[in-house]
């Protein structure tokens, strides 16, 4: 799985047009920044697979349902966006920072309760869905 990340920042206060337009005593430092990234959480191993468990019954081996599995299960993805502005004034005597941050999770992994009509009596924590 690929989880891309990219970030960029631009120091406006080092540009000639900025230095000529605004005195450094008023705004001595200005920088804008932006970032985008994705992170993931993988499901536990074998949670996609349907498993059968061997249980003894009357002294013989018997198969019962284990993990019901979910073939559509993939990683949970969290996408983050961050943008900001940094300002310095009066030759660095004052500073102001503004940051916007947003994280959105898609395909969240959770354990739904099993429907009794399935006939699969399993622990709810062993089944994952997204």
mmCIF file of C-alpha atoms in Angstrom:
data_model
loop_
_atom_site.group_PDB
_atom_site.id
_atom_site.type_symbol
_atom_site.label_atom_id
_atom_site.label_comp_id
_atom_site.label_asym_id
_atom_site.label_seq_id
_atom_site.Cartn_x
_atom_site.Cartn_y
_atom_site.Cartn_z
ATOM 1 C CA UNK A 1 0.000 0.000 0.000
ATOM 2 C CA UNK A 2 1.221 3.451 -0.837
ATOM 3 C CA UNK A 3 0.650 6.280 1.632
ATOM 4 C CA UNK A 4 1.789 9.481 -0.109
ATOM 5 C CA UNK A 5 3.028 12.541 1.718
ATOM 6 C CA UNK A 6 3.994 15.942 0.325
ATOM 7 C CA UNK A 7 4.802 19.270 1.908
ATOM 8 C CA UNK A 8 5.812 22.686 0.679
ATOM 9 C CA UNK A 9 6.765 25.957 2.318
ATOM 10 C CA UNK A 10 7.501 29.354 0.827
ATOM 11 C CA UNK A 11 9.362 32.106 2.659
ATOM 12 C CA UNK A 12 7.761 35.235 1.207
ATOM 13 C CA UNK A 13 9.858 37.606 3.298
ATOM 14 C CA UNK A 14 13.022 36.722 1.342
ATOM 15 C CA UNK A 15 11.594 37.905 -1.974
ATOM 16 C CA UNK A 16 12.849 41.249 -3.310
ATOM 17 C CA UNK A 17 9.359 42.559 -3.987
ATOM 18 C CA UNK A 18 8.342 41.832 -0.375
ATOM 19 C CA UNK A 19 11.416 43.515 1.098
ATOM 20 C CA UNK A 20 10.878 46.604 -1.078
ATOM 21 C CA UNK A 21 7.131 46.813 -0.448
ATOM 22 C CA UNK A 22 6.966 46.272 3.336
ATOM 23 C CA UNK A 23 9.480 47.660 5.857
ATOM 24 C CA UNK A 24 11.111 44.976 8.028
ATOM 25 C CA UNK A 25 10.111 46.839 11.172
ATOM 26 C CA UNK A 26 6.446 46.226 10.312
ATOM 27 C CA UNK A 27 6.604 42.582 9.113
ATOM 28 C CA UNK A 28 10.055 41.079 9.414
ATOM 29 C CA UNK A 29 9.173 37.490 8.567
ATOM 30 C CA UNK A 30 6.410 35.833 6.515
ATOM 31 C CA UNK A 31 6.121 32.204 5.512
ATOM 32 C CA UNK A 32 3.300 30.064 4.124
ATOM 33 C CA UNK A 33 3.243 26.282 4.361
ATOM 34 C CA UNK A 34 1.054 23.398 3.239
ATOM 35 C CA UNK A 35 1.161 19.629 3.749
ATOM 36 C CA UNK A 36 -0.838 16.637 2.602
ATOM 37 C CA UNK A 37 -0.354 13.110 3.849
ATOM 38 C CA UNK A 38 -1.984 9.737 4.227
ATOM 39 C CA UNK A 39 -1.476 7.169 6.942
ATOM 40 C CA UNK A 40 -2.901 3.711 7.288
ATOM 41 C CA UNK A 41 -3.874 1.056 9.736
ATOM 42 C CA UNK A 42 -3.844 -2.504 8.489
ATOM 43 C CA UNK A 43 -6.326 -5.088 9.749
ATOM 44 C CA UNK A 44 -5.067 -7.978 11.835
ATOM 45 C CA UNK A 45 -3.584 -10.894 9.876
ATOM 46 C CA UNK A 46 -6.061 -13.385 8.392
ATOM 47 C CA UNK A 47 -9.067 -11.133 9.109
ATOM 48 C CA UNK A 48 -9.924 -11.292 5.380
ATOM 49 C CA UNK A 49 -9.988 -15.102 5.375
ATOM 50 C CA UNK A 50 -12.860 -17.385 6.351
ATOM 51 C CA UNK A 51 -11.522 -19.841 8.897
ATOM 52 C CA UNK A 52 -12.800 -23.121 10.267
ATOM 53 C CA UNK A 53 -11.774 -24.348 13.700
ATOM 54 C CA UNK A 54 -11.356 -27.969 14.753
ATOM 55 C CA UNK A 55 -13.199 -28.606 18.032
ATOM 56 C CA UNK A 56 -13.581 -31.966 19.765
ATOM 57 C CA UNK A 57 -17.150 -33.268 19.847
ATOM 58 C CA UNK A 58 -18.001 -36.641 21.430
ATOM 59 C CA UNK A 59 -14.356 -37.648 21.221
ATOM 60 C CA UNK A 60 -14.184 -36.924 17.488
ATOM 61 C CA UNK A 61 -12.953 -33.970 15.536
ATOM 62 C CA UNK A 62 -15.607 -31.515 14.392
ATOM 63 C CA UNK A 63 -15.356 -28.380 12.314
ATOM 64 C CA UNK A 64 -17.006 -25.174 13.479
ATOM 65 C CA UNK A 65 -16.876 -21.662 12.144
ATOM 66 C CA UNK A 66 -13.960 -19.533 13.221
ATOM 67 C CA UNK A 67 -13.345 -16.126 11.722
ATOM 68 C CA UNK A 68 -16.068 -15.425 9.107
ATOM 69 C CA UNK A 69 -13.659 -13.279 7.037
ATOM 70 C CA UNK A 70 -14.274 -10.311 4.778
ATOM 71 C CA UNK A 71 -12.716 -10.321 1.293
ATOM 72 C CA UNK A 72 -13.479 -6.603 0.835
ATOM 73 C CA UNK A 73 -11.370 -5.626 3.848
ATOM 74 C CA UNK A 74 -8.498 -3.252 3.135
ATOM 75 C CA UNK A 75 -6.417 -0.802 5.137
ATOM 76 C CA UNK A 76 -7.946 2.088 7.022
ATOM 77 C CA UNK A 77 -6.744 5.392 5.527
ATOM 78 C CA UNK A 78 -6.469 8.748 7.248
ATOM 79 C CA UNK A 79 -5.940 11.738 4.964
ATOM 80 C CA UNK A 80 -4.561 14.898 6.541
ATOM 81 C CA UNK A 81 -4.362 18.434 5.215
ATOM 82 C CA UNK A 82 -2.432 21.178 6.970
ATOM 83 C CA UNK A 83 -1.947 24.795 5.909
ATOM 84 C CA UNK A 84 -0.358 27.620 7.810
ATOM 85 C CA UNK A 85 0.978 31.135 7.876
ATOM 86 C CA UNK A 86 3.853 32.358 10.063
ATOM 87 C CA UNK A 87 4.389 36.086 10.601
ATOM 88 C CA UNK A 88 7.022 37.975 12.562
ATOM 89 C CA UNK A 89 6.756 41.670 13.409
ATOM 90 C CA UNK A 90 8.997 44.398 14.817
ATOM 91 C CA UNK A 91 12.242 42.579 13.997
ATOM 92 C CA UNK A 92 11.082 39.344 15.601
ATOM 93 C CA UNK A 93 9.695 40.890 18.797
ATOM 94 C CA UNK A 94 6.200 39.549 18.037
ATOM 95 C CA UNK A 95 5.179 36.460 16.122
ATOM 96 C CA UNK A 96 1.880 35.066 14.933
ATOM 97 C CA UNK A 97 1.240 31.574 13.649
ATOM 98 C CA UNK A 98 -1.967 30.339 12.090
ATOM 99 C CA UNK A 99 -2.514 26.654 11.288
ATOM 100 C CA UNK A 100 -5.456 24.834 9.734
ATOM 101 C CA UNK A 101 -5.503 21.050 10.184
ATOM 102 C CA UNK A 102 -8.067 18.502 9.013
ATOM 103 C CA UNK A 103 -7.901 14.704 9.220
ATOM 104 C CA UNK A 104 -10.466 12.484 7.518
ATOM 105 C CA UNK A 105 -10.585 8.720 7.969
ATOM 106 C CA UNK A 106 -11.998 6.584 5.169
ATOM 107 C CA UNK A 107 -12.574 2.824 5.171
ATOM 108 C CA UNK A 108 -12.464 2.755 8.970
ATOM 109 C CA UNK A 109 -11.946 -0.701 10.452
ATOM 110 C CA UNK A 110 -14.484 -1.684 13.088
ATOM 111 C CA UNK A 111 -16.073 -4.833 14.486
ATOM 112 C CA UNK A 112 -19.823 -5.014 13.792
ATOM 113 C CA UNK A 113 -21.929 -7.481 15.777
ATOM 114 C CA UNK A 114 -22.699 -10.787 14.018
ATOM 115 C CA UNK A 115 -26.311 -11.354 13.019
ATOM 116 C CA UNK A 116 -27.771 -14.332 14.899
ATOM 117 C CA UNK A 117 -29.311 -15.641 11.677
ATOM 118 C CA UNK A 118 -25.845 -16.494 10.275
ATOM 119 C CA UNK A 119 -25.478 -19.421 12.649
ATOM 120 C CA UNK A 120 -21.882 -18.419 13.227
ATOM 121 C CA UNK A 121 -21.326 -18.028 16.931
ATOM 122 C CA UNK A 122 -18.072 -16.133 16.948
ATOM 123 C CA UNK A 123 -16.512 -13.504 19.130
ATOM 124 C CA UNK A 124 -17.496 -10.116 17.650
ATOM 125 C CA UNK A 125 -13.936 -8.800 18.007
ATOM 126 C CA UNK A 126 -12.650 -11.305 15.411
ATOM 127 C CA UNK A 127 -14.678 -9.912 12.507
ATOM 128 C CA UNK A 128 -13.660 -6.670 10.841
ATOM 129 C CA UNK A 129 -15.483 -4.504 8.325
ATOM 130 C CA UNK A 130 -14.811 -1.247 6.548
#
